[in-house]
Amino acid sequence: PYIPQDIFGYRWNGEEYVIEPNEASIVRQVFEWYMAGDSAPKIAKKLDDRGERTRLGNRFTKRVVYNIEKATLFCTKFIKCFC
């Protein structure tokens, strides 16, 4: 990437993105709930009820959930273009 930055569920190691296992499990759960029809606010509440926190230790908000969905969808499209 032009400006490497961490994406929730991944870490930039200087050369490529690598999966961060704990965060990746949260990302998978977010998408399972999303595909089941849950809204971002509902997903944020579910994560909060489970005691999950962001990388910085904050509670999940609907904005954080939207960002996870957007970033992960972008990365998926980006990766597929180079496969």
mmCIF file of N, CA, C and O in Angstrom:
data_model
loop_
_atom_site.group_PDB
_atom_site.id
_atom_site.type_symbol
_atom_site.label_atom_id
_atom_site.label_comp_id
_atom_site.label_asym_id
_atom_site.label_seq_id
_atom_site.Cartn_x
_atom_site.Cartn_y
_atom_site.Cartn_z
ATOM 1 N N PRO A 1 0.816 -1.201 0.000
ATOM 2 C CA PRO A 1 0.000 0.000 0.000
ATOM 3 C C PRO A 1 0.855 1.257 0.000
ATOM 4 O O PRO A 1 1.965 1.256 0.494
ATOM 5 N N TYR A 2 0.286 2.292 -0.515
ATOM 6 C CA TYR A 2 0.988 3.566 -0.571
ATOM 7 C C TYR A 2 1.298 4.091 0.826
ATOM 8 O O TYR A 2 2.415 4.470 1.118
ATOM 9 N N ILE A 3 0.309 4.107 1.695
ATOM 10 C CA ILE A 3 0.501 4.521 3.090
ATOM 11 C C ILE A 3 0.016 3.375 3.963
ATOM 12 O O ILE A 3 -1.169 3.289 4.275
ATOM 13 N N PRO A 4 0.894 2.452 4.332
ATOM 14 C CA PRO A 4 0.448 1.303 5.117
ATOM 15 C C PRO A 4 -0.092 1.729 6.476
ATOM 16 O O PRO A 4 0.504 2.539 7.172
ATOM 17 N N GLN A 5 -1.236 1.200 6.809
ATOM 18 C CA GLN A 5 -1.804 1.439 8.121
ATOM 19 C C GLN A 5 -2.556 0.194 8.533
ATOM 20 O O GLN A 5 -3.014 -0.572 7.694
ATOM 21 N N ASP A 6 -2.656 0.002 9.821
ATOM 22 C CA ASP A 6 -3.345 -1.176 10.308
ATOM 23 C C ASP A 6 -4.835 -1.085 10.015
ATOM 24 O O ASP A 6 -5.443 -0.025 10.082
ATOM 25 N N ILE A 7 -5.392 -2.209 9.652
ATOM 26 C CA ILE A 7 -6.814 -2.369 9.438
ATOM 27 C C ILE A 7 -7.265 -3.359 10.498
ATOM 28 O O ILE A 7 -6.573 -4.358 10.746
ATOM 29 N N PHE A 8 -8.402 -3.091 11.135
ATOM 30 C CA PHE A 8 -8.854 -3.983 12.199
ATOM 31 C C PHE A 8 -8.935 -5.406 11.658
ATOM 32 O O PHE A 8 -9.572 -5.670 10.647
ATOM 33 N N GLY A 9 -8.249 -6.320 12.325
ATOM 34 C CA GLY A 9 -8.175 -7.713 11.892
ATOM 35 C C GLY A 9 -6.856 -8.053 11.219
ATOM 36 O O GLY A 9 -6.544 -9.210 10.995
ATOM 37 N N TYR A 10 -6.071 -7.021 10.901
ATOM 38 C CA TYR A 10 -4.787 -7.193 10.219
ATOM 39 C C TYR A 10 -3.734 -6.287 10.833
ATOM 40 O O TYR A 10 -4.050 -5.292 11.467
ATOM 41 N N ARG A 11 -2.475 -6.617 10.594
ATOM 42 C CA ARG A 11 -1.359 -5.747 10.952
ATOM 43 C C ARG A 11 -0.433 -5.639 9.748
ATOM 44 O O ARG A 11 -0.244 -6.608 9.020
ATOM 45 N N TRP A 12 0.105 -4.473 9.552
ATOM 46 C CA TRP A 12 1.098 -4.253 8.496
ATOM 47 C C TRP A 12 2.458 -4.549 9.093
ATOM 48 O O TRP A 12 2.864 -3.949 10.084
ATOM 49 N N ASN A 13 3.205 -5.497 8.525
ATOM 50 C CA ASN A 13 4.497 -5.876 9.094
ATOM 51 C C ASN A 13 5.675 -5.225 8.368
ATOM 52 O O ASN A 13 6.817 -5.610 8.559
ATOM 53 N N GLY A 14 5.383 -4.251 7.520
ATOM 54 C CA GLY A 14 6.430 -3.587 6.765
ATOM 55 C C GLY A 14 6.484 -4.025 5.317
ATOM 56 O O GLY A 14 7.046 -3.337 4.469
ATOM 57 N N GLU A 15 5.903 -5.191 5.046
ATOM 58 C CA GLU A 15 5.895 -5.706 3.683
ATOM 59 C C GLU A 15 4.511 -6.145 3.223
ATOM 60 O O GLU A 15 4.214 -6.103 2.038
ATOM 61 N N GLU A 16 3.696 -6.604 4.155
ATOM 62 C CA GLU A 16 2.374 -7.110 3.800
ATOM 63 C C GLU A 16 1.468 -7.087 5.015
ATOM 64 O O GLU A 16 1.934 -6.947 6.153
ATOM 65 N N TYR A 17 0.183 -7.226 4.756
ATOM 66 C CA TYR A 17 -0.771 -7.355 5.850
ATOM 67 C C TYR A 17 -0.775 -8.796 6.338
ATOM 68 O O TYR A 17 -0.768 -9.729 5.531
ATOM 69 N N VAL A 18 -0.776 -8.962 7.646
ATOM 70 C CA VAL A 18 -0.892 -10.290 8.246
ATOM 71 C C VAL A 18 -2.111 -10.292 9.160
ATOM 72 O O VAL A 18 -2.463 -9.262 9.753
ATOM 73 N N ILE A 19 -2.736 -11.431 9.267
ATOM 74 C CA ILE A 19 -3.946 -11.550 10.078
ATOM 75 C C ILE A 19 -3.596 -11.477 11.553
ATOM 76 O O ILE A 19 -2.648 -12.104 12.012
ATOM 77 N N GLU A 20 -4.385 -10.708 12.296
ATOM 78 C CA GLU A 20 -4.283 -10.636 13.757
ATOM 79 C C GLU A 20 -5.422 -11.517 14.266
ATOM 80 O O GLU A 20 -6.593 -11.164 14.136
ATOM 81 N N PRO A 21 -5.113 -12.714 14.803
ATOM 82 C CA PRO A 21 -6.139 -13.730 15.078
ATOM 83 C C PRO A 21 -7.315 -13.276 15.954
ATOM 84 O O PRO A 21 -8.462 -13.553 15.609
ATOM 85 N N ASN A 22 -7.068 -12.603 17.054
ATOM 86 C CA ASN A 22 -8.172 -12.211 17.929
ATOM 87 C C ASN A 22 -9.102 -11.232 17.216
ATOM 88 O O ASN A 22 -10.327 -11.383 17.243
ATOM 89 N N GLU A 23 -8.531 -10.232 16.574
ATOM 90 C CA GLU A 23 -9.349 -9.258 15.862
ATOM 91 C C GLU A 23 -10.045 -9.897 14.663
ATOM 92 O O GLU A 23 -11.193 -9.555 14.355
ATOM 93 N N ALA A 24 -9.376 -10.812 13.993
ATOM 94 C CA ALA A 24 -9.979 -11.472 12.831
ATOM 95 C C ALA A 24 -11.219 -12.256 13.241
ATOM 96 O O ALA A 24 -12.205 -12.292 12.490
ATOM 97 N N SER A 25 -11.218 -12.845 14.419
ATOM 98 C CA SER A 25 -12.404 -13.577 14.869
ATOM 99 C C SER A 25 -13.567 -12.615 15.092
ATOM 100 O O SER A 25 -14.722 -12.950 14.817
ATOM 101 N N ILE A 26 -13.275 -11.408 15.551
ATOM 102 C CA ILE A 26 -14.326 -10.399 15.719
ATOM 103 C C ILE A 26 -14.850 -9.971 14.356
ATOM 104 O O ILE A 26 -16.064 -9.844 14.161
ATOM 105 N N VAL A 27 -13.959 -9.763 13.396
ATOM 106 C CA VAL A 27 -14.373 -9.377 12.042
ATOM 107 C C VAL A 27 -15.272 -10.453 11.444
ATOM 108 O O VAL A 27 -16.319 -10.149 10.859
ATOM 109 N N ARG A 28 -14.899 -11.720 11.609
ATOM 110 C CA ARG A 28 -15.731 -12.812 11.083
ATOM 111 C C ARG A 28 -17.119 -12.781 11.721
ATOM 112 O O ARG A 28 -18.136 -12.947 11.042
ATOM 113 N N GLN A 29 -17.165 -12.553 13.047
ATOM 114 C CA GLN A 29 -18.444 -12.507 13.737
ATOM 115 C C GLN A 29 -19.283 -11.326 13.250
ATOM 116 O O GLN A 29 -20.483 -11.457 13.039
ATOM 117 N N VAL A 30 -18.645 -10.174 13.059
ATOM 118 C CA VAL A 30 -19.356 -8.998 12.544
ATOM 119 C C VAL A 30 -20.016 -9.338 11.207
ATOM 120 O O VAL A 30 -21.195 -9.026 10.986
ATOM 121 N N PHE A 31 -19.298 -10.009 10.324
ATOM 122 C CA PHE A 31 -19.864 -10.326 9.018
ATOM 123 C C PHE A 31 -20.928 -11.415 9.088
ATOM 124 O O PHE A 31 -21.889 -11.397 8.317
ATOM 125 N N GLU A 32 -20.807 -12.347 10.014
ATOM 126 C CA GLU A 32 -21.874 -13.336 10.187
ATOM 127 C C GLU A 32 -23.166 -12.638 10.598
ATOM 128 O O GLU A 32 -24.238 -12.924 10.053
ATOM 129 N N TRP A 33 -23.065 -11.739 11.562
ATOM 130 C CA TRP A 33 -24.252 -11.004 12.003
ATOM 131 C C TRP A 33 -24.786 -10.107 10.893
ATOM 132 O O TRP A 33 -25.988 -9.991 10.702
ATOM 133 N N TYR A 34 -23.882 -9.445 10.166
ATOM 134 C CA TYR A 34 -24.278 -8.576 9.060
ATOM 135 C C TYR A 34 -25.037 -9.369 8.001
ATOM 136 O O TYR A 34 -26.093 -8.944 7.516
ATOM 137 N N MET A 35 -24.518 -10.537 7.636
ATOM 138 C CA MET A 35 -25.164 -11.369 6.624
ATOM 139 C C MET A 35 -26.493 -11.931 7.129
ATOM 140 O O MET A 35 -27.362 -12.261 6.326
ATOM 141 N N ALA A 36 -26.647 -12.022 8.436
ATOM 142 C CA ALA A 36 -27.912 -12.480 9.018
ATOM 143 C C ALA A 36 -28.933 -11.345 9.094
ATOM 144 O O ALA A 36 -30.070 -11.564 9.502
ATOM 145 N N GLY A 37 -28.510 -10.132 8.709
ATOM 146 C CA GLY A 37 -29.438 -9.015 8.663
ATOM 147 C C GLY A 37 -29.353 -8.034 9.812
ATOM 148 O O GLY A 37 -30.158 -7.106 9.902
ATOM 149 N N ASP A 38 -28.388 -8.210 10.707
ATOM 150 C CA ASP A 38 -28.253 -7.287 11.839
ATOM 151 C C ASP A 38 -27.691 -5.945 11.371
ATOM 152 O O ASP A 38 -26.829 -5.888 10.494
ATOM 153 N N SER A 39 -28.180 -4.880 11.974
ATOM 154 C CA SER A 39 -27.695 -3.534 11.663
ATOM 155 C C SER A 39 -26.394 -3.263 12.415
ATOM 156 O O SER A 39 -26.062 -3.968 13.385
ATOM 157 N N ALA A 40 -25.681 -2.231 11.997
ATOM 158 C CA ALA A 40 -24.432 -1.865 12.673
ATOM 159 C C ALA A 40 -24.660 -1.534 14.153
ATOM 160 O O ALA A 40 -23.884 -1.994 15.005
ATOM 161 N N PRO A 41 -25.708 -0.768 14.510
ATOM 162 C CA PRO A 41 -25.928 -0.510 15.942
ATOM 163 C C PRO A 41 -26.191 -1.793 16.735
ATOM 164 O O PRO A 41 -25.712 -1.942 17.862
ATOM 165 N N LYS A 42 -26.940 -2.721 16.135
ATOM 166 C CA LYS A 42 -27.218 -3.986 16.828
ATOM 167 C C LYS A 42 -25.938 -4.809 16.984
ATOM 168 O O LYS A 42 -25.696 -5.420 18.032
ATOM 169 N N ILE A 43 -25.106 -4.831 15.953
ATOM 170 C CA ILE A 43 -23.834 -5.563 16.024
ATOM 171 C C ILE A 43 -22.939 -4.945 17.091
ATOM 172 O O ILE A 43 -22.326 -5.663 17.891
ATOM 173 N N ALA A 44 -22.877 -3.612 17.138
ATOM 174 C CA ALA A 44 -22.065 -2.934 18.159
ATOM 175 C C ALA A 44 -22.536 -3.317 19.553
ATOM 176 O O ALA A 44 -21.730 -3.579 20.447
ATOM 177 N N LYS A 45 -23.844 -3.381 19.751
ATOM 178 C CA LYS A 45 -24.381 -3.755 21.062
ATOM 179 C C LYS A 45 -24.024 -5.197 21.404
ATOM 180 O O LYS A 45 -23.656 -5.506 22.541
ATOM 181 N N LYS A 46 -24.130 -6.089 20.428
ATOM 182 C CA LYS A 46 -23.776 -7.490 20.675
ATOM 183 C C LYS A 46 -22.306 -7.618 21.084
ATOM 184 O O LYS A 46 -21.973 -8.363 22.006
ATOM 185 N N LEU A 47 -21.439 -6.904 20.392
ATOM 186 C CA LEU A 47 -20.013 -6.949 20.736
ATOM 187 C C LEU A 47 -19.783 -6.399 22.138
ATOM 188 O O LEU A 47 -19.019 -6.962 22.917
ATOM 189 N N ASP A 48 -20.465 -5.305 22.442
ATOM 190 C CA ASP A 48 -20.347 -4.706 23.775
ATOM 191 C C ASP A 48 -20.859 -5.674 24.840
ATOM 192 O O ASP A 48 -20.228 -5.829 25.896
ATOM 193 N N ASP A 49 -21.982 -6.323 24.585
ATOM 194 C CA ASP A 49 -22.541 -7.291 25.537
ATOM 195 C C ASP A 49 -21.589 -8.458 25.788
ATOM 196 O O ASP A 49 -21.571 -9.028 26.885
ATOM 197 N N ARG A 50 -20.791 -8.808 24.775
ATOM 198 C CA ARG A 50 -19.804 -9.891 24.931
ATOM 199 C C ARG A 50 -18.514 -9.407 25.589
ATOM 200 O O ARG A 50 -17.622 -10.196 25.837
ATOM 201 N N GLY A 51 -18.407 -8.091 25.805
ATOM 202 C CA GLY A 51 -17.206 -7.541 26.423
ATOM 203 C C GLY A 51 -16.068 -7.302 25.456
ATOM 204 O O GLY A 51 -14.935 -7.049 25.877
ATOM 205 N N GLU A 52 -16.348 -7.359 24.164
ATOM 206 C CA GLU A 52 -15.305 -7.111 23.160
ATOM 207 C C GLU A 52 -14.954 -5.631 23.140
ATOM 208 O O GLU A 52 -15.800 -4.776 23.366
ATOM 209 N N ARG A 53 -13.685 -5.336 22.870
ATOM 210 C CA ARG A 53 -13.224 -3.954 22.806
ATOM 211 C C ARG A 53 -12.368 -3.769 21.558
ATOM 212 O O ARG A 53 -11.816 -4.717 21.003
ATOM 213 N N THR A 54 -12.253 -2.520 21.127
ATOM 214 C CA THR A 54 -11.416 -2.200 19.973
ATOM 215 C C THR A 54 -9.949 -2.365 20.363
ATOM 216 O O THR A 54 -9.616 -2.600 21.535
ATOM 217 N N ARG A 55 -9.087 -2.195 19.393
ATOM 218 C CA ARG A 55 -7.650 -2.285 19.622
ATOM 219 C C ARG A 55 -7.182 -1.315 20.711
ATOM 220 O O ARG A 55 -6.250 -1.587 21.448
ATOM 221 N N LEU A 56 -7.858 -0.178 20.813
ATOM 222 C CA LEU A 56 -7.491 0.835 21.816
ATOM 223 C C LEU A 56 -8.220 0.648 23.130
ATOM 224 O O LEU A 56 -8.088 1.469 24.039
ATOM 225 N N GLY A 57 -9.012 -0.424 23.244
ATOM 226 C CA GLY A 57 -9.718 -0.705 24.483
ATOM 227 C C GLY A 57 -11.057 -0.005 24.611
ATOM 228 O O GLY A 57 -11.670 -0.017 25.679
ATOM 229 N N ASN A 58 -11.522 0.584 23.521
ATOM 230 C CA ASN A 58 -12.807 1.283 23.544
ATOM 231 C C ASN A 58 -13.956 0.334 23.209
ATOM 232 O O ASN A 58 -13.753 -0.721 22.621
ATOM 233 N N ARG A 59 -15.169 0.779 23.546
ATOM 234 C CA ARG A 59 -16.349 0.018 23.180
ATOM 235 C C ARG A 59 -16.587 0.155 21.678
ATOM 236 O O ARG A 59 -16.221 1.148 21.064
ATOM 237 N N PHE A 60 -17.203 -0.870 21.101
ATOM 238 C CA PHE A 60 -17.572 -0.806 19.695
ATOM 239 C C PHE A 60 -18.787 0.095 19.544
ATOM 240 O O PHE A 60 -19.725 0.018 20.323
ATOM 241 N N THR A 61 -18.753 0.943 18.538
ATOM 242 C CA THR A 61 -19.879 1.808 18.203
ATOM 243 C C THR A 61 -20.335 1.442 16.797
ATOM 244 O O THR A 61 -19.639 0.708 16.085
ATOM 245 N N LYS A 62 -21.481 1.986 16.397
ATOM 246 C CA LYS A 62 -21.937 1.688 15.032
ATOM 247 C C LYS A 62 -20.932 2.196 14.006
ATOM 248 O O LYS A 62 -20.716 1.569 12.974
ATOM 249 N N ARG A 63 -20.257 3.317 14.283
ATOM 250 C CA ARG A 63 -19.263 3.860 13.357
ATOM 251 C C ARG A 63 -18.086 2.893 13.211
ATOM 252 O O ARG A 63 -17.581 2.664 12.109
ATOM 253 N N VAL A 64 -17.640 2.307 14.317
ATOM 254 C CA VAL A 64 -16.535 1.339 14.263
ATOM 255 C C VAL A 64 -16.959 0.128 13.439
ATOM 256 O O VAL A 64 -16.197 -0.362 12.604
ATOM 257 N N VAL A 65 -18.183 -0.339 13.653
ATOM 258 C CA VAL A 65 -18.680 -1.491 12.887
ATOM 259 C C VAL A 65 -18.756 -1.145 11.402
ATOM 260 O O VAL A 65 -18.322 -1.933 10.558
ATOM 261 N N TYR A 66 -19.279 0.026 11.063
ATOM 262 C CA TYR A 66 -19.309 0.462 9.657
ATOM 263 C C TYR A 66 -17.893 0.469 9.069
ATOM 264 O O TYR A 66 -17.671 0.030 7.940
ATOM 265 N N ASN A 67 -16.934 0.988 9.828
ATOM 266 C CA ASN A 67 -15.552 1.055 9.342
ATOM 267 C C ASN A 67 -14.964 -0.330 9.129
ATOM 268 O O ASN A 67 -14.211 -0.548 8.176
ATOM 269 N N ILE A 68 -15.268 -1.265 10.024
ATOM 270 C CA ILE A 68 -14.793 -2.647 9.854
ATOM 271 C C ILE A 68 -15.364 -3.224 8.570
ATOM 272 O O ILE A 68 -14.641 -3.817 7.761
ATOM 273 N N GLU A 69 -16.665 -3.046 8.368
ATOM 274 C CA GLU A 69 -17.299 -3.581 7.168
ATOM 275 C C GLU A 69 -16.701 -2.954 5.909
ATOM 276 O O GLU A 69 -16.351 -3.649 4.965
ATOM 277 N N LYS A 70 -16.561 -1.639 5.911
ATOM 278 C CA LYS A 70 -16.042 -0.933 4.742
ATOM 279 C C LYS A 70 -14.596 -1.341 4.442
ATOM 280 O O LYS A 70 -14.256 -1.656 3.296
ATOM 281 N N ALA A 71 -13.742 -1.350 5.447
ATOM 282 C CA ALA A 71 -12.332 -1.684 5.244
ATOM 283 C C ALA A 71 -12.156 -3.126 4.795
ATOM 284 O O ALA A 71 -11.361 -3.422 3.907
ATOM 285 N N THR A 72 -12.915 -4.018 5.383
ATOM 286 C CA THR A 72 -12.776 -5.423 5.033
ATOM 287 C C THR A 72 -13.280 -5.676 3.625
ATOM 288 O O THR A 72 -12.659 -6.419 2.864
ATOM 289 N N LEU A 73 -14.383 -5.049 3.250
ATOM 290 C CA LEU A 73 -14.876 -5.207 1.878
ATOM 291 C C LEU A 73 -13.883 -4.638 0.876
ATOM 292 O O LEU A 73 -13.624 -5.231 -0.162
ATOM 293 N N PHE A 74 -13.289 -3.483 1.187
ATOM 294 C CA PHE A 74 -12.284 -2.885 0.305
ATOM 295 C C PHE A 74 -11.090 -3.816 0.151
ATOM 296 O O PHE A 74 -10.620 -4.060 -0.959
ATOM 297 N N CYS A 75 -10.588 -4.331 1.272
ATOM 298 C CA CYS A 75 -9.418 -5.227 1.219
ATOM 299 C C CYS A 75 -9.733 -6.482 0.431
ATOM 300 O O CYS A 75 -8.899 -6.960 -0.338
ATOM 301 N N THR A 76 -10.932 -7.015 0.594
ATOM 302 C CA THR A 76 -11.313 -8.220 -0.134
ATOM 303 C C THR A 76 -11.307 -7.948 -1.632
ATOM 304 O O THR A 76 -10.778 -8.735 -2.410
ATOM 305 N N LYS A 77 -11.872 -6.828 -2.056
ATOM 306 C CA LYS A 77 -11.874 -6.480 -3.478
ATOM 307 C C LYS A 77 -10.457 -6.240 -3.969
ATOM 308 O O LYS A 77 -10.082 -6.664 -5.056
ATOM 309 N N PHE A 78 -9.628 -5.561 -3.174
ATOM 310 C CA PHE A 78 -8.250 -5.255 -3.536
ATOM 311 C C PHE A 78 -7.448 -6.543 -3.715
ATOM 312 O O PHE A 78 -6.762 -6.734 -4.698
ATOM 313 N N ILE A 79 -7.585 -7.458 -2.776
ATOM 314 C CA ILE A 79 -6.849 -8.725 -2.827
ATOM 315 C C ILE A 79 -7.295 -9.552 -4.018
ATOM 316 O O ILE A 79 -6.481 -10.132 -4.734
ATOM 317 N N LYS A 80 -8.604 -9.604 -4.286
ATOM 318 C CA LYS A 80 -9.091 -10.383 -5.419
ATOM 319 C C LYS A 80 -8.563 -9.859 -6.744
ATOM 320 O O LYS A 80 -8.367 -10.607 -7.683
ATOM 321 N N CYS A 81 -8.325 -8.564 -6.817
ATOM 322 C CA CYS A 81 -7.782 -7.987 -8.052
ATOM 323 C C CYS A 81 -6.374 -8.486 -8.357
ATOM 324 O O CYS A 81 -5.950 -8.484 -9.497
ATOM 325 N N PHE A 82 -5.656 -8.901 -7.330
ATOM 326 C CA PHE A 82 -4.267 -9.331 -7.516
ATOM 327 C C PHE A 82 -4.085 -10.830 -7.405
ATOM 328 O O PHE A 82 -2.956 -11.305 -7.396
ATOM 329 N N CYS A 83 -5.180 -11.556 -7.325
ATOM 330 C CA CYS A 83 -5.068 -13.021 -7.233
ATOM 331 C C CYS A 83 -5.205 -13.663 -8.596
ATOM 332 O O CYS A 83 -5.750 -13.151 -9.500
#
